[in-house]
mmCIF file of N, CA and C in Angstrom:
data_model
loop_
_atom_site.group_PDB
_atom_site.id
_atom_site.type_symbol
_atom_site.label_atom_id
_atom_site.label_comp_id
_atom_site.label_asym_id
_atom_site.label_seq_id
_atom_site.Cartn_x
_atom_site.Cartn_y
_atom_site.Cartn_z
ATOM 1 N N UNK A 1 22.258 70.286 -53.228
ATOM 2 C CA UNK A 1 21.624 68.988 -53.299
ATOM 3 C C UNK A 1 22.652 67.858 -53.194
ATOM 4 N N UNK A 2 23.763 68.070 -53.825
ATOM 5 C CA UNK A 2 24.803 67.047 -53.838
ATOM 6 C C UNK A 2 25.279 66.710 -52.419
ATOM 7 N N UNK A 3 25.390 67.734 -51.578
ATOM 8 C CA UNK A 3 25.818 67.503 -50.186
ATOM 9 C C UNK A 3 24.803 66.644 -49.435
ATOM 10 N N UNK A 4 23.533 66.917 -49.636
ATOM 11 C CA UNK A 4 22.497 66.141 -48.951
ATOM 12 C C UNK A 4 22.514 64.687 -49.431
ATOM 13 N N UNK A 5 22.622 64.497 -50.719
ATOM 14 C CA UNK A 5 22.640 63.144 -51.272
ATOM 15 C C UNK A 5 23.902 62.386 -50.874
ATOM 16 N N UNK A 6 25.016 63.093 -50.793
ATOM 17 C CA UNK A 6 26.304 62.447 -50.494
ATOM 18 C C UNK A 6 26.375 61.876 -49.081
ATOM 19 N N UNK A 7 25.415 62.180 -48.242
ATOM 20 C CA UNK A 7 25.379 61.590 -46.896
ATOM 21 C C UNK A 7 25.086 60.093 -46.959
ATOM 22 N N UNK A 8 24.588 59.634 -48.094
ATOM 23 C CA UNK A 8 24.213 58.235 -48.268
ATOM 24 C C UNK A 8 25.226 57.559 -49.184
ATOM 25 N N UNK A 9 25.633 56.353 -48.812
ATOM 26 C CA UNK A 9 26.742 55.676 -49.490
ATOM 27 C C UNK A 9 26.518 55.494 -50.991
ATOM 28 N N UNK A 10 25.317 55.177 -51.396
ATOM 29 C CA UNK A 10 25.041 54.985 -52.823
ATOM 30 C C UNK A 10 25.414 56.242 -53.606
ATOM 31 N N UNK A 11 24.917 57.388 -53.141
ATOM 32 C CA UNK A 11 25.159 58.638 -53.851
ATOM 33 C C UNK A 11 26.605 59.104 -53.716
ATOM 34 N N UNK A 12 27.192 58.914 -52.554
ATOM 35 C CA UNK A 12 28.594 59.295 -52.357
ATOM 36 C C UNK A 12 29.478 58.524 -53.343
ATOM 37 N N UNK A 13 29.223 57.233 -53.479
ATOM 38 C CA UNK A 13 29.988 56.410 -54.416
ATOM 39 C C UNK A 13 29.724 56.841 -55.853
ATOM 40 N N UNK A 14 28.483 57.109 -56.154
ATOM 41 C CA UNK A 14 28.104 57.543 -57.491
ATOM 42 C C UNK A 14 28.818 58.841 -57.869
ATOM 43 N N UNK A 15 28.826 59.800 -56.952
ATOM 44 C CA UNK A 15 29.439 61.099 -57.232
ATOM 45 C C UNK A 15 30.965 61.020 -57.275
ATOM 46 N N UNK A 16 31.531 60.044 -56.613
ATOM 47 C CA UNK A 16 32.986 59.889 -56.610
ATOM 48 C C UNK A 16 33.479 59.105 -57.824
ATOM 49 N N UNK A 17 32.566 58.497 -58.535
ATOM 50 C CA UNK A 17 32.939 57.680 -59.699
ATOM 51 C C UNK A 17 33.135 58.569 -60.922
ATOM 52 N N UNK A 18 33.497 57.961 -61.990
ATOM 53 C CA UNK A 18 33.646 58.694 -63.240
ATOM 54 C C UNK A 18 32.374 58.707 -64.068
ATOM 55 N N UNK A 19 31.284 58.291 -63.485
ATOM 56 C CA UNK A 19 30.018 58.234 -64.215
ATOM 57 C C UNK A 19 29.490 59.641 -64.481
ATOM 58 N N UNK A 20 28.536 59.746 -65.398
ATOM 59 C CA UNK A 20 28.042 61.066 -65.793
ATOM 60 C C UNK A 20 27.425 61.831 -64.631
ATOM 61 N N UNK A 21 26.840 61.120 -63.651
ATOM 62 C CA UNK A 21 26.262 61.817 -62.488
ATOM 63 C C UNK A 21 27.345 62.536 -61.690
ATOM 64 N N UNK A 22 28.569 62.042 -61.767
ATOM 65 C CA UNK A 22 29.680 62.674 -61.047
ATOM 66 C C UNK A 22 30.126 63.957 -61.735
ATOM 67 N N UNK A 23 30.005 64.005 -63.045
ATOM 68 C CA UNK A 23 30.486 65.174 -63.786
ATOM 69 C C UNK A 23 29.381 66.168 -64.103
ATOM 70 N N UNK A 24 28.182 65.669 -64.326
ATOM 71 C CA UNK A 24 27.045 66.558 -64.561
ATOM 72 C C UNK A 24 26.440 66.909 -63.216
ATOM 73 N N UNK A 25 25.785 67.990 -63.149
ATOM 74 C CA UNK A 25 25.191 68.412 -61.874
ATOM 75 C C UNK A 25 23.729 68.000 -61.775
ATOM 76 N N UNK A 26 23.441 66.814 -62.254
ATOM 77 C CA UNK A 26 22.072 66.306 -62.131
ATOM 78 C C UNK A 26 22.054 64.791 -62.222
ATOM 79 N N UNK A 27 20.952 64.287 -61.736
ATOM 80 C CA UNK A 27 20.737 62.850 -61.761
ATOM 81 C C UNK A 27 19.298 62.631 -62.199
ATOM 82 N N UNK A 28 19.087 61.669 -63.050
ATOM 83 C CA UNK A 28 17.750 61.418 -63.575
ATOM 84 C C UNK A 28 17.206 60.133 -62.959
ATOM 85 N N UNK A 29 15.966 60.221 -62.496
ATOM 86 C CA UNK A 29 15.255 59.044 -62.005
ATOM 87 C C UNK A 29 14.178 58.741 -63.030
ATOM 88 N N UNK A 30 14.160 57.511 -63.485
ATOM 89 C CA UNK A 30 13.186 57.087 -64.476
ATOM 90 C C UNK A 30 11.774 57.304 -63.934
ATOM 91 N N UNK A 31 10.965 58.114 -64.615
ATOM 92 C CA UNK A 31 9.610 58.382 -64.115
ATOM 93 C C UNK A 31 8.725 57.134 -64.059
ATOM 94 N N UNK A 32 9.094 56.098 -64.799
ATOM 95 C CA UNK A 32 8.334 54.850 -64.777
ATOM 96 C C UNK A 32 8.638 54.024 -63.533
ATOM 97 N N UNK A 33 9.746 54.346 -62.845
ATOM 98 C CA UNK A 33 10.189 53.519 -61.721
ATOM 99 C C UNK A 33 9.409 53.773 -60.430
ATOM 100 N N UNK A 34 8.721 54.900 -60.343
ATOM 101 C CA UNK A 34 7.942 55.174 -59.128
ATOM 102 C C UNK A 34 6.929 56.271 -59.408
ATOM 103 N N UNK A 35 5.982 56.393 -58.508
ATOM 104 C CA UNK A 35 5.020 57.476 -58.676
ATOM 105 C C UNK A 35 5.502 58.718 -57.922
ATOM 106 N N UNK A 36 4.830 59.806 -58.131
ATOM 107 C CA UNK A 36 5.236 61.094 -57.557
ATOM 108 C C UNK A 36 5.216 61.056 -56.028
ATOM 109 N N UNK A 37 4.204 60.451 -55.440
ATOM 110 C CA UNK A 37 4.102 60.398 -53.978
ATOM 111 C C UNK A 37 5.274 59.633 -53.367
ATOM 112 N N UNK A 38 5.681 58.564 -54.022
ATOM 113 C CA UNK A 38 6.824 57.779 -53.531
ATOM 114 C C UNK A 38 8.101 58.598 -53.619
ATOM 115 N N UNK A 39 8.316 59.240 -54.750
ATOM 116 C CA UNK A 39 9.508 60.070 -54.917
ATOM 117 C C UNK A 39 9.528 61.205 -53.896
ATOM 118 N N UNK A 40 8.396 61.819 -53.655
ATOM 119 C CA UNK A 40 8.328 62.881 -52.633
ATOM 120 C C UNK A 40 8.718 62.347 -51.258
ATOM 121 N N UNK A 41 8.239 61.165 -50.920
ATOM 122 C CA UNK A 41 8.576 60.566 -49.621
ATOM 123 C C UNK A 41 10.069 60.285 -49.515
ATOM 124 N N UNK A 42 10.675 59.796 -50.595
ATOM 125 C CA UNK A 42 12.113 59.531 -50.594
ATOM 126 C C UNK A 42 12.885 60.835 -50.432
ATOM 127 N N UNK A 43 12.501 61.841 -51.186
ATOM 128 C CA UNK A 43 13.187 63.138 -51.081
ATOM 129 C C UNK A 43 13.008 63.756 -49.691
ATOM 130 N N UNK A 44 11.812 63.634 -49.137
ATOM 131 C CA UNK A 44 11.575 64.145 -47.779
ATOM 132 C C UNK A 44 12.514 63.452 -46.794
ATOM 133 N N UNK A 45 12.673 62.140 -46.943
ATOM 134 C CA UNK A 45 13.584 61.412 -46.070
ATOM 135 C C UNK A 45 15.027 61.892 -46.263
ATOM 136 N N UNK A 46 15.456 62.030 -47.495
ATOM 137 C CA UNK A 46 16.831 62.455 -47.776
ATOM 138 C C UNK A 46 17.119 63.832 -47.170
ATOM 139 N N UNK A 47 16.170 64.743 -47.270
ATOM 140 C CA UNK A 47 16.407 66.113 -46.812
ATOM 141 C C UNK A 47 16.084 66.351 -45.345
ATOM 142 N N UNK A 48 15.244 65.519 -44.749
ATOM 143 C CA UNK A 48 14.841 65.778 -43.352
ATOM 144 C C UNK A 48 15.173 64.645 -42.398
ATOM 145 N N UNK A 49 15.554 63.481 -42.913
ATOM 146 C CA UNK A 49 15.775 62.277 -42.109
ATOM 147 C C UNK A 49 14.502 61.789 -41.431
ATOM 148 N N UNK A 50 13.362 62.230 -41.915
ATOM 149 C CA UNK A 50 12.087 61.800 -41.354
ATOM 150 C C UNK A 50 11.440 60.791 -42.289
ATOM 151 N N UNK A 51 10.921 59.740 -41.679
ATOM 152 C CA UNK A 51 10.281 58.660 -42.439
ATOM 153 C C UNK A 51 8.786 58.696 -42.195
ATOM 154 N N UNK A 52 8.124 59.624 -42.817
ATOM 155 C CA UNK A 52 6.665 59.676 -42.732
ATOM 156 C C UNK A 52 6.157 58.896 -43.932
ATOM 157 N N UNK A 53 5.696 57.685 -43.650
ATOM 158 C CA UNK A 53 5.363 56.777 -44.745
ATOM 159 C C UNK A 53 3.874 56.462 -44.740
ATOM 160 N N UNK A 54 3.267 56.665 -45.863
ATOM 161 C CA UNK A 54 1.893 56.239 -46.081
ATOM 162 C C UNK A 54 1.939 54.722 -46.285
ATOM 163 N N UNK A 55 1.158 53.967 -45.511
ATOM 164 C CA UNK A 55 1.182 52.505 -45.672
ATOM 165 C C UNK A 55 0.959 52.041 -47.114
ATOM 166 N N UNK A 56 0.215 52.814 -47.891
ATOM 167 C CA UNK A 56 -0.032 52.458 -49.288
ATOM 168 C C UNK A 56 1.243 52.520 -50.133
ATOM 169 N N UNK A 57 2.231 53.265 -49.657
ATOM 170 C CA UNK A 57 3.473 53.441 -50.418
ATOM 171 C C UNK A 57 4.614 52.563 -49.908
ATOM 172 N N UNK A 58 4.378 51.796 -48.876
ATOM 173 C CA UNK A 58 5.466 51.069 -48.214
ATOM 174 C C UNK A 58 6.226 50.134 -49.154
ATOM 175 N N UNK A 59 5.540 49.431 -50.017
ATOM 176 C CA UNK A 59 6.214 48.495 -50.924
ATOM 177 C C UNK A 59 7.059 49.257 -51.946
ATOM 178 N N UNK A 60 6.504 50.322 -52.512
ATOM 179 C CA UNK A 60 7.280 51.128 -53.466
ATOM 180 C C UNK A 60 8.466 51.795 -52.776
ATOM 181 N N UNK A 61 8.265 52.244 -51.542
ATOM 182 C CA UNK A 61 9.381 52.854 -50.810
ATOM 183 C C UNK A 61 10.457 51.822 -50.499
ATOM 184 N N UNK A 62 10.053 50.617 -50.187
ATOM 185 C CA UNK A 62 11.030 49.543 -49.966
ATOM 186 C C UNK A 62 11.881 49.360 -51.224
ATOM 187 N N UNK A 63 11.249 49.379 -52.368
ATOM 188 C CA UNK A 63 11.960 49.219 -53.627
ATOM 189 C C UNK A 63 12.975 50.343 -53.835
ATOM 190 N N UNK A 64 12.541 51.578 -53.689
ATOM 191 C CA UNK A 64 13.459 52.706 -53.902
ATOM 192 C C UNK A 64 14.537 52.762 -52.830
ATOM 193 N N UNK A 65 14.155 52.510 -51.593
ATOM 194 C CA UNK A 65 15.133 52.540 -50.500
ATOM 195 C C UNK A 65 16.200 51.467 -50.710
ATOM 196 N N UNK A 66 15.791 50.327 -51.212
ATOM 197 C CA UNK A 66 16.755 49.262 -51.501
ATOM 198 C C UNK A 66 17.650 49.657 -52.668
ATOM 199 N N UNK A 67 17.052 50.188 -53.707
ATOM 200 C CA UNK A 67 17.810 50.578 -54.894
ATOM 201 C C UNK A 67 18.877 51.618 -54.557
ATOM 202 N N UNK A 68 18.529 52.590 -53.708
ATOM 203 C CA UNK A 68 19.450 53.688 -53.391
ATOM 204 C C UNK A 68 20.135 53.517 -52.040
ATOM 205 N N UNK A 69 20.011 52.335 -51.465
ATOM 206 C CA UNK A 69 20.689 51.988 -50.205
ATOM 207 C C UNK A 69 20.387 52.980 -49.078
ATOM 208 N N UNK A 70 19.127 53.301 -48.928
ATOM 209 C CA UNK A 70 18.663 54.180 -47.851
ATOM 210 C C UNK A 70 18.171 53.272 -46.727
ATOM 211 N N UNK A 71 19.107 52.815 -45.908
ATOM 212 C CA UNK A 71 18.846 51.738 -44.951
ATOM 213 C C UNK A 71 17.754 52.054 -43.938
ATOM 214 N N UNK A 72 17.741 53.269 -43.407
ATOM 215 C CA UNK A 72 16.712 53.620 -42.423
ATOM 216 C C UNK A 72 15.333 53.632 -43.068
ATOM 217 N N UNK A 73 15.228 54.193 -44.243
ATOM 218 C CA UNK A 73 13.953 54.209 -44.962
ATOM 219 C C UNK A 73 13.522 52.787 -45.315
ATOM 220 N N UNK A 74 14.460 51.973 -45.683
ATOM 221 C CA UNK A 74 14.170 50.562 -45.988
ATOM 222 C C UNK A 74 13.620 49.856 -44.747
ATOM 223 N N UNK A 75 14.297 50.018 -43.621
ATOM 224 C CA UNK A 75 13.856 49.370 -42.373
ATOM 225 C C UNK A 75 12.469 49.862 -41.963
ATOM 226 N N UNK A 76 12.218 51.152 -42.109
ATOM 227 C CA UNK A 76 10.905 51.691 -41.752
ATOM 228 C C UNK A 76 9.820 51.197 -42.702
ATOM 229 N N UNK A 77 10.160 51.015 -43.963
ATOM 230 C CA UNK A 77 9.196 50.474 -44.922
ATOM 231 C C UNK A 77 8.829 49.041 -44.549
ATOM 232 N N UNK A 78 9.824 48.256 -44.177
ATOM 233 C CA UNK A 78 9.583 46.868 -43.765
ATOM 234 C C UNK A 78 8.699 46.829 -42.520
ATOM 235 N N UNK A 79 8.995 47.675 -41.561
ATOM 236 C CA UNK A 79 8.189 47.744 -40.338
ATOM 237 C C UNK A 79 6.740 48.066 -40.662
ATOM 238 N N UNK A 80 6.533 48.996 -41.576
ATOM 239 C CA UNK A 80 5.174 49.371 -41.962
ATOM 240 C C UNK A 80 4.468 48.235 -42.702
ATOM 241 N N UNK A 81 5.192 47.553 -43.553
ATOM 242 C CA UNK A 81 4.605 46.408 -44.255
ATOM 243 C C UNK A 81 4.158 45.361 -43.236
ATOM 244 N N UNK A 82 5.002 45.097 -42.253
ATOM 245 C CA UNK A 82 4.655 44.125 -41.209
ATOM 246 C C UNK A 82 3.424 44.563 -40.425
ATOM 247 N N UNK A 83 3.330 45.854 -40.136
ATOM 248 C CA UNK A 83 2.241 46.372 -39.299
ATOM 249 C C UNK A 83 0.895 46.386 -40.023
ATOM 250 N N UNK A 84 0.895 46.658 -41.301
ATOM 251 C CA UNK A 84 -0.367 46.844 -42.017
ATOM 252 C C UNK A 84 -0.720 45.705 -42.966
ATOM 253 N N UNK A 85 0.077 44.682 -42.979
ATOM 254 C CA UNK A 85 -0.131 43.612 -43.947
ATOM 255 C C UNK A 85 -1.285 42.711 -43.543
ATOM 256 N N UNK A 86 -2.061 42.275 -44.527
ATOM 257 C CA UNK A 86 -3.155 41.334 -44.303
ATOM 258 C C UNK A 86 -2.595 39.912 -44.427
ATOM 259 N N UNK A 87 -2.341 39.298 -43.266
ATOM 260 C CA UNK A 87 -1.723 37.973 -43.234
ATOM 261 C C UNK A 87 -2.748 36.850 -43.403
ATOM 262 N N UNK A 88 -4.000 37.195 -43.666
ATOM 263 C CA UNK A 88 -5.030 36.171 -43.796
ATOM 264 C C UNK A 88 -5.355 35.846 -45.243
ATOM 265 N N UNK A 89 -4.846 36.603 -46.159
ATOM 266 C CA UNK A 89 -5.141 36.403 -47.574
ATOM 267 C C UNK A 89 -4.030 35.591 -48.240
ATOM 268 N N UNK A 90 -4.415 34.550 -48.946
ATOM 269 C CA UNK A 90 -3.447 33.723 -49.655
ATOM 270 C C UNK A 90 -2.686 34.556 -50.684
ATOM 271 N N UNK A 91 -3.396 35.365 -51.451
ATOM 272 C CA UNK A 91 -2.740 36.237 -52.443
ATOM 273 C C UNK A 91 -1.675 37.103 -51.792
ATOM 274 N N UNK A 92 -2.041 37.719 -50.681
ATOM 275 C CA UNK A 92 -1.114 38.621 -49.992
ATOM 276 C C UNK A 92 0.101 37.882 -49.444
ATOM 277 N N UNK A 93 -0.115 36.702 -48.908
ATOM 278 C CA UNK A 93 1.011 35.946 -48.353
ATOM 279 C C UNK A 93 1.984 35.487 -49.439
ATOM 280 N N UNK A 94 1.452 35.083 -50.574
ATOM 281 C CA UNK A 94 2.319 34.715 -51.696
ATOM 282 C C UNK A 94 3.087 35.956 -52.151
ATOM 283 N N UNK A 95 2.393 37.098 -52.245
ATOM 284 C CA UNK A 95 3.053 38.361 -52.610
ATOM 285 C C UNK A 95 4.143 38.705 -51.598
ATOM 286 N N UNK A 96 3.836 38.557 -50.307
ATOM 287 C CA UNK A 96 4.813 38.869 -49.264
ATOM 288 C C UNK A 96 6.040 37.971 -49.373
ATOM 289 N N UNK A 97 5.830 36.700 -49.629
ATOM 290 C CA UNK A 97 6.953 35.790 -49.786
ATOM 291 C C UNK A 97 7.836 36.230 -50.960
ATOM 292 N N UNK A 98 7.203 36.557 -52.066
ATOM 293 C CA UNK A 98 7.939 37.012 -53.253
ATOM 294 C C UNK A 98 8.708 38.302 -52.950
ATOM 295 N N UNK A 99 8.054 39.226 -52.278
ATOM 296 C CA UNK A 99 8.687 40.501 -51.911
ATOM 297 C C UNK A 99 9.873 40.260 -50.986
ATOM 298 N N UNK A 100 9.682 39.421 -49.998
ATOM 299 C CA UNK A 100 10.750 39.106 -49.047
ATOM 300 C C UNK A 100 11.926 38.436 -49.750
ATOM 301 N N UNK A 101 11.642 37.594 -50.711
ATOM 302 C CA UNK A 101 12.705 36.942 -51.476
ATOM 303 C C UNK A 101 13.462 37.962 -52.321
ATOM 304 N N UNK A 102 12.726 38.838 -52.963
ATOM 305 C CA UNK A 102 13.334 39.843 -53.835
ATOM 306 C C UNK A 102 14.265 40.784 -53.071
ATOM 307 N N UNK A 103 13.878 41.155 -51.848
ATOM 308 C CA UNK A 103 14.643 42.135 -51.072
ATOM 309 C C UNK A 103 15.436 41.519 -49.922
ATOM 310 N N UNK A 104 15.609 40.215 -49.948
ATOM 311 C CA UNK A 104 16.418 39.493 -48.946
ATOM 312 C C UNK A 104 15.959 39.786 -47.516
ATOM 313 N N UNK A 105 14.673 39.647 -47.295
ATOM 314 C CA UNK A 105 14.084 39.853 -45.967
ATOM 315 C C UNK A 105 13.747 38.488 -45.384
ATOM 316 N N UNK A 106 14.759 37.844 -44.831
ATOM 317 C CA UNK A 106 14.628 36.450 -44.382
ATOM 318 C C UNK A 106 13.504 36.271 -43.364
ATOM 319 N N UNK A 107 13.373 37.193 -42.415
ATOM 320 C CA UNK A 107 12.338 37.027 -41.387
ATOM 321 C C UNK A 107 10.933 37.090 -41.990
ATOM 322 N N UNK A 108 10.717 37.932 -42.992
ATOM 323 C CA UNK A 108 9.403 37.979 -43.640
ATOM 324 C C UNK A 108 9.165 36.751 -44.518
ATOM 325 N N UNK A 109 10.223 36.227 -45.088
ATOM 326 C CA UNK A 109 10.093 34.992 -45.866
ATOM 327 C C UNK A 109 9.675 33.841 -44.963
ATOM 328 N N UNK A 110 10.368 33.712 -43.818
ATOM 329 C CA UNK A 110 10.021 32.643 -42.869
ATOM 330 C C UNK A 110 8.602 32.826 -42.344
ATOM 331 N N UNK A 111 8.245 34.055 -42.014
ATOM 332 C CA UNK A 111 6.912 34.328 -41.485
ATOM 333 C C UNK A 111 5.840 33.961 -42.502
ATOM 334 N N UNK A 112 5.973 34.445 -43.724
ATOM 335 C CA UNK A 112 4.953 34.172 -44.736
ATOM 336 C C UNK A 112 4.891 32.679 -45.073
ATOM 337 N N UNK A 113 6.031 32.036 -45.171
ATOM 338 C CA UNK A 113 6.047 30.602 -45.460
ATOM 339 C C UNK A 113 5.410 29.812 -44.319
ATOM 340 N N UNK A 114 5.686 30.221 -43.088
ATOM 341 C CA UNK A 114 5.087 29.544 -41.929
ATOM 342 C C UNK A 114 3.568 29.641 -41.933
ATOM 343 N N UNK A 115 3.053 30.824 -42.236
ATOM 344 C CA UNK A 115 1.595 31.007 -42.280
ATOM 345 C C UNK A 115 1.011 30.235 -43.459
ATOM 346 N N UNK A 116 1.679 30.302 -44.601
ATOM 347 C CA UNK A 116 1.205 29.533 -45.758
ATOM 348 C C UNK A 116 1.145 28.045 -45.425
ATOM 349 N N UNK A 117 2.150 27.587 -44.713
ATOM 350 C CA UNK A 117 2.242 26.158 -44.379
ATOM 351 C C UNK A 117 1.150 25.710 -43.418
ATOM 352 N N UNK A 118 0.823 26.556 -42.447
ATOM 353 C CA UNK A 118 -0.140 26.145 -41.424
ATOM 354 C C UNK A 118 -1.586 26.491 -41.762
ATOM 355 N N UNK A 119 -1.802 27.550 -42.530
ATOM 356 C CA UNK A 119 -3.171 28.030 -42.740
ATOM 357 C C UNK A 119 -3.778 27.693 -44.104
ATOM 358 N N UNK A 120 -2.956 27.207 -45.034
ATOM 359 C CA UNK A 120 -3.463 26.965 -46.385
ATOM 360 C C UNK A 120 -2.988 25.608 -46.882
ATOM 361 N N UNK A 121 -3.746 25.046 -47.821
ATOM 362 C CA UNK A 121 -3.305 23.779 -48.415
ATOM 363 C C UNK A 121 -2.214 24.080 -49.429
ATOM 364 N N UNK A 122 -1.261 23.158 -49.526
ATOM 365 C CA UNK A 122 -0.159 23.356 -50.473
ATOM 366 C C UNK A 122 -0.673 23.394 -51.905
ATOM 367 N N UNK A 123 -1.751 22.697 -52.180
ATOM 368 C CA UNK A 123 -2.323 22.699 -53.525
ATOM 369 C C UNK A 123 -2.780 24.107 -53.896
ATOM 370 N N UNK A 124 -3.474 24.776 -52.976
ATOM 371 C CA UNK A 124 -3.923 26.146 -53.227
ATOM 372 C C UNK A 124 -2.743 27.105 -53.368
ATOM 373 N N UNK A 125 -1.746 26.904 -52.523
ATOM 374 C CA UNK A 125 -0.566 27.771 -52.574
ATOM 375 C C UNK A 125 0.151 27.583 -53.907
ATOM 376 N N UNK A 126 0.279 26.338 -54.364
ATOM 377 C CA UNK A 126 0.965 26.066 -55.623
ATOM 378 C C UNK A 126 0.269 26.736 -56.805
ATOM 379 N N UNK A 127 -1.053 26.815 -56.747
ATOM 380 C CA UNK A 127 -1.798 27.476 -57.825
ATOM 381 C C UNK A 127 -1.433 28.957 -57.915
ATOM 382 N N UNK A 128 -1.138 29.552 -56.776
ATOM 383 C CA UNK A 128 -0.823 30.981 -56.722
ATOM 384 C C UNK A 128 0.660 31.260 -56.918
ATOM 385 N N UNK A 129 1.477 30.283 -56.659
ATOM 386 C CA UNK A 129 2.928 30.495 -56.584
ATOM 387 C C UNK A 129 3.545 30.797 -57.936
ATOM 388 N N UNK A 130 4.552 31.627 -57.869
ATOM 389 C CA UNK A 130 5.343 31.932 -59.061
ATOM 390 C C UNK A 130 6.615 31.104 -59.011
ATOM 391 N N UNK A 131 7.507 31.340 -59.919
ATOM 392 C CA UNK A 131 8.745 30.562 -60.010
ATOM 393 C C UNK A 131 9.585 30.609 -58.736
ATOM 394 N N UNK A 132 9.529 31.709 -58.005
ATOM 395 C CA UNK A 132 10.329 31.837 -56.789
ATOM 396 C C UNK A 132 9.824 30.914 -55.688
ATOM 397 N N UNK A 133 8.525 30.824 -55.543
ATOM 398 C CA UNK A 133 7.935 30.075 -54.439
ATOM 399 C C UNK A 133 7.767 28.589 -54.749
ATOM 400 N N UNK A 134 7.575 28.225 -55.978
ATOM 401 C CA UNK A 134 7.310 26.825 -56.317
ATOM 402 C C UNK A 134 8.391 25.853 -55.845
ATOM 403 N N UNK A 135 9.689 26.132 -56.022
ATOM 404 C CA UNK A 135 10.692 25.182 -55.516
ATOM 405 C C UNK A 135 10.656 25.028 -53.993
ATOM 406 N N UNK A 136 10.348 26.107 -53.301
ATOM 407 C CA UNK A 136 10.257 26.044 -51.837
ATOM 408 C C UNK A 136 9.104 25.142 -51.432
ATOM 409 N N UNK A 137 7.988 25.314 -52.086
ATOM 410 C CA UNK A 137 6.813 24.489 -51.776
ATOM 411 C C UNK A 137 7.086 23.032 -52.127
ATOM 412 N N UNK A 138 7.697 22.799 -53.271
ATOM 413 C CA UNK A 138 8.015 21.425 -53.677
ATOM 414 C C UNK A 138 8.929 20.759 -52.645
ATOM 415 N N UNK A 139 9.935 21.482 -52.174
ATOM 416 C CA UNK A 139 10.846 20.936 -51.152
ATOM 417 C C UNK A 139 10.090 20.661 -49.853
ATOM 418 N N UNK A 140 9.187 21.557 -49.479
ATOM 419 C CA UNK A 140 8.404 21.383 -48.258
ATOM 420 C C UNK A 140 7.491 20.166 -48.379
ATOM 421 N N UNK A 141 6.851 20.027 -49.523
ATOM 422 C CA UNK A 141 5.989 18.864 -49.737
ATOM 423 C C UNK A 141 6.783 17.575 -49.685
ATOM 424 N N UNK A 142 7.967 17.582 -50.263
ATOM 425 C CA UNK A 142 8.820 16.390 -50.239
ATOM 426 C C UNK A 142 9.171 16.005 -48.809
ATOM 427 N N UNK A 143 9.490 17.016 -47.968
ATOM 428 C CA UNK A 143 9.796 16.755 -46.552
ATOM 429 C C UNK A 143 8.605 16.112 -45.845
ATOM 430 N N UNK A 144 7.403 16.658 -46.129
ATOM 431 C CA UNK A 144 6.213 16.162 -45.447
ATOM 432 C C UNK A 144 5.864 14.752 -45.894
ATOM 433 N N UNK A 145 6.198 14.392 -47.126
ATOM 434 C CA UNK A 145 5.863 13.062 -47.619
ATOM 435 C C UNK A 145 6.839 12.005 -47.153
ATOM 436 N N UNK A 146 8.035 12.413 -46.729
ATOM 437 C CA UNK A 146 9.032 11.444 -46.264
ATOM 438 C C UNK A 146 8.772 10.958 -44.870
#
């Protein structure tokens, strides 16, 4: 197992360090951090290099792929999110903006902000926005008022 995991920089660095994962022959993944289907998909990718992703798992896979620096799985998760995302829902667009901000996905941030800007009122967006999106909206509103 160690050889398969060591193909990826996160695990190679982890195993080369003095951390307990380097000395013990096991690694623990917090069961609260993902569901079984997501973990199976990650393991399938690690062992087969195949990214068979259920669209329902794309966001969770993005999270795990980012955490463990599995770049191909991360890119495929983003592609799937783009392909299956409902860009007509205000809730979804605010969620997408937050997700894009969290995982440094600049193109998805620009896309979601652009749709929010053209298809929805800023008042409605502000009602839905969390701390991440509110300063962006405030700056955008300030630009429009000048």
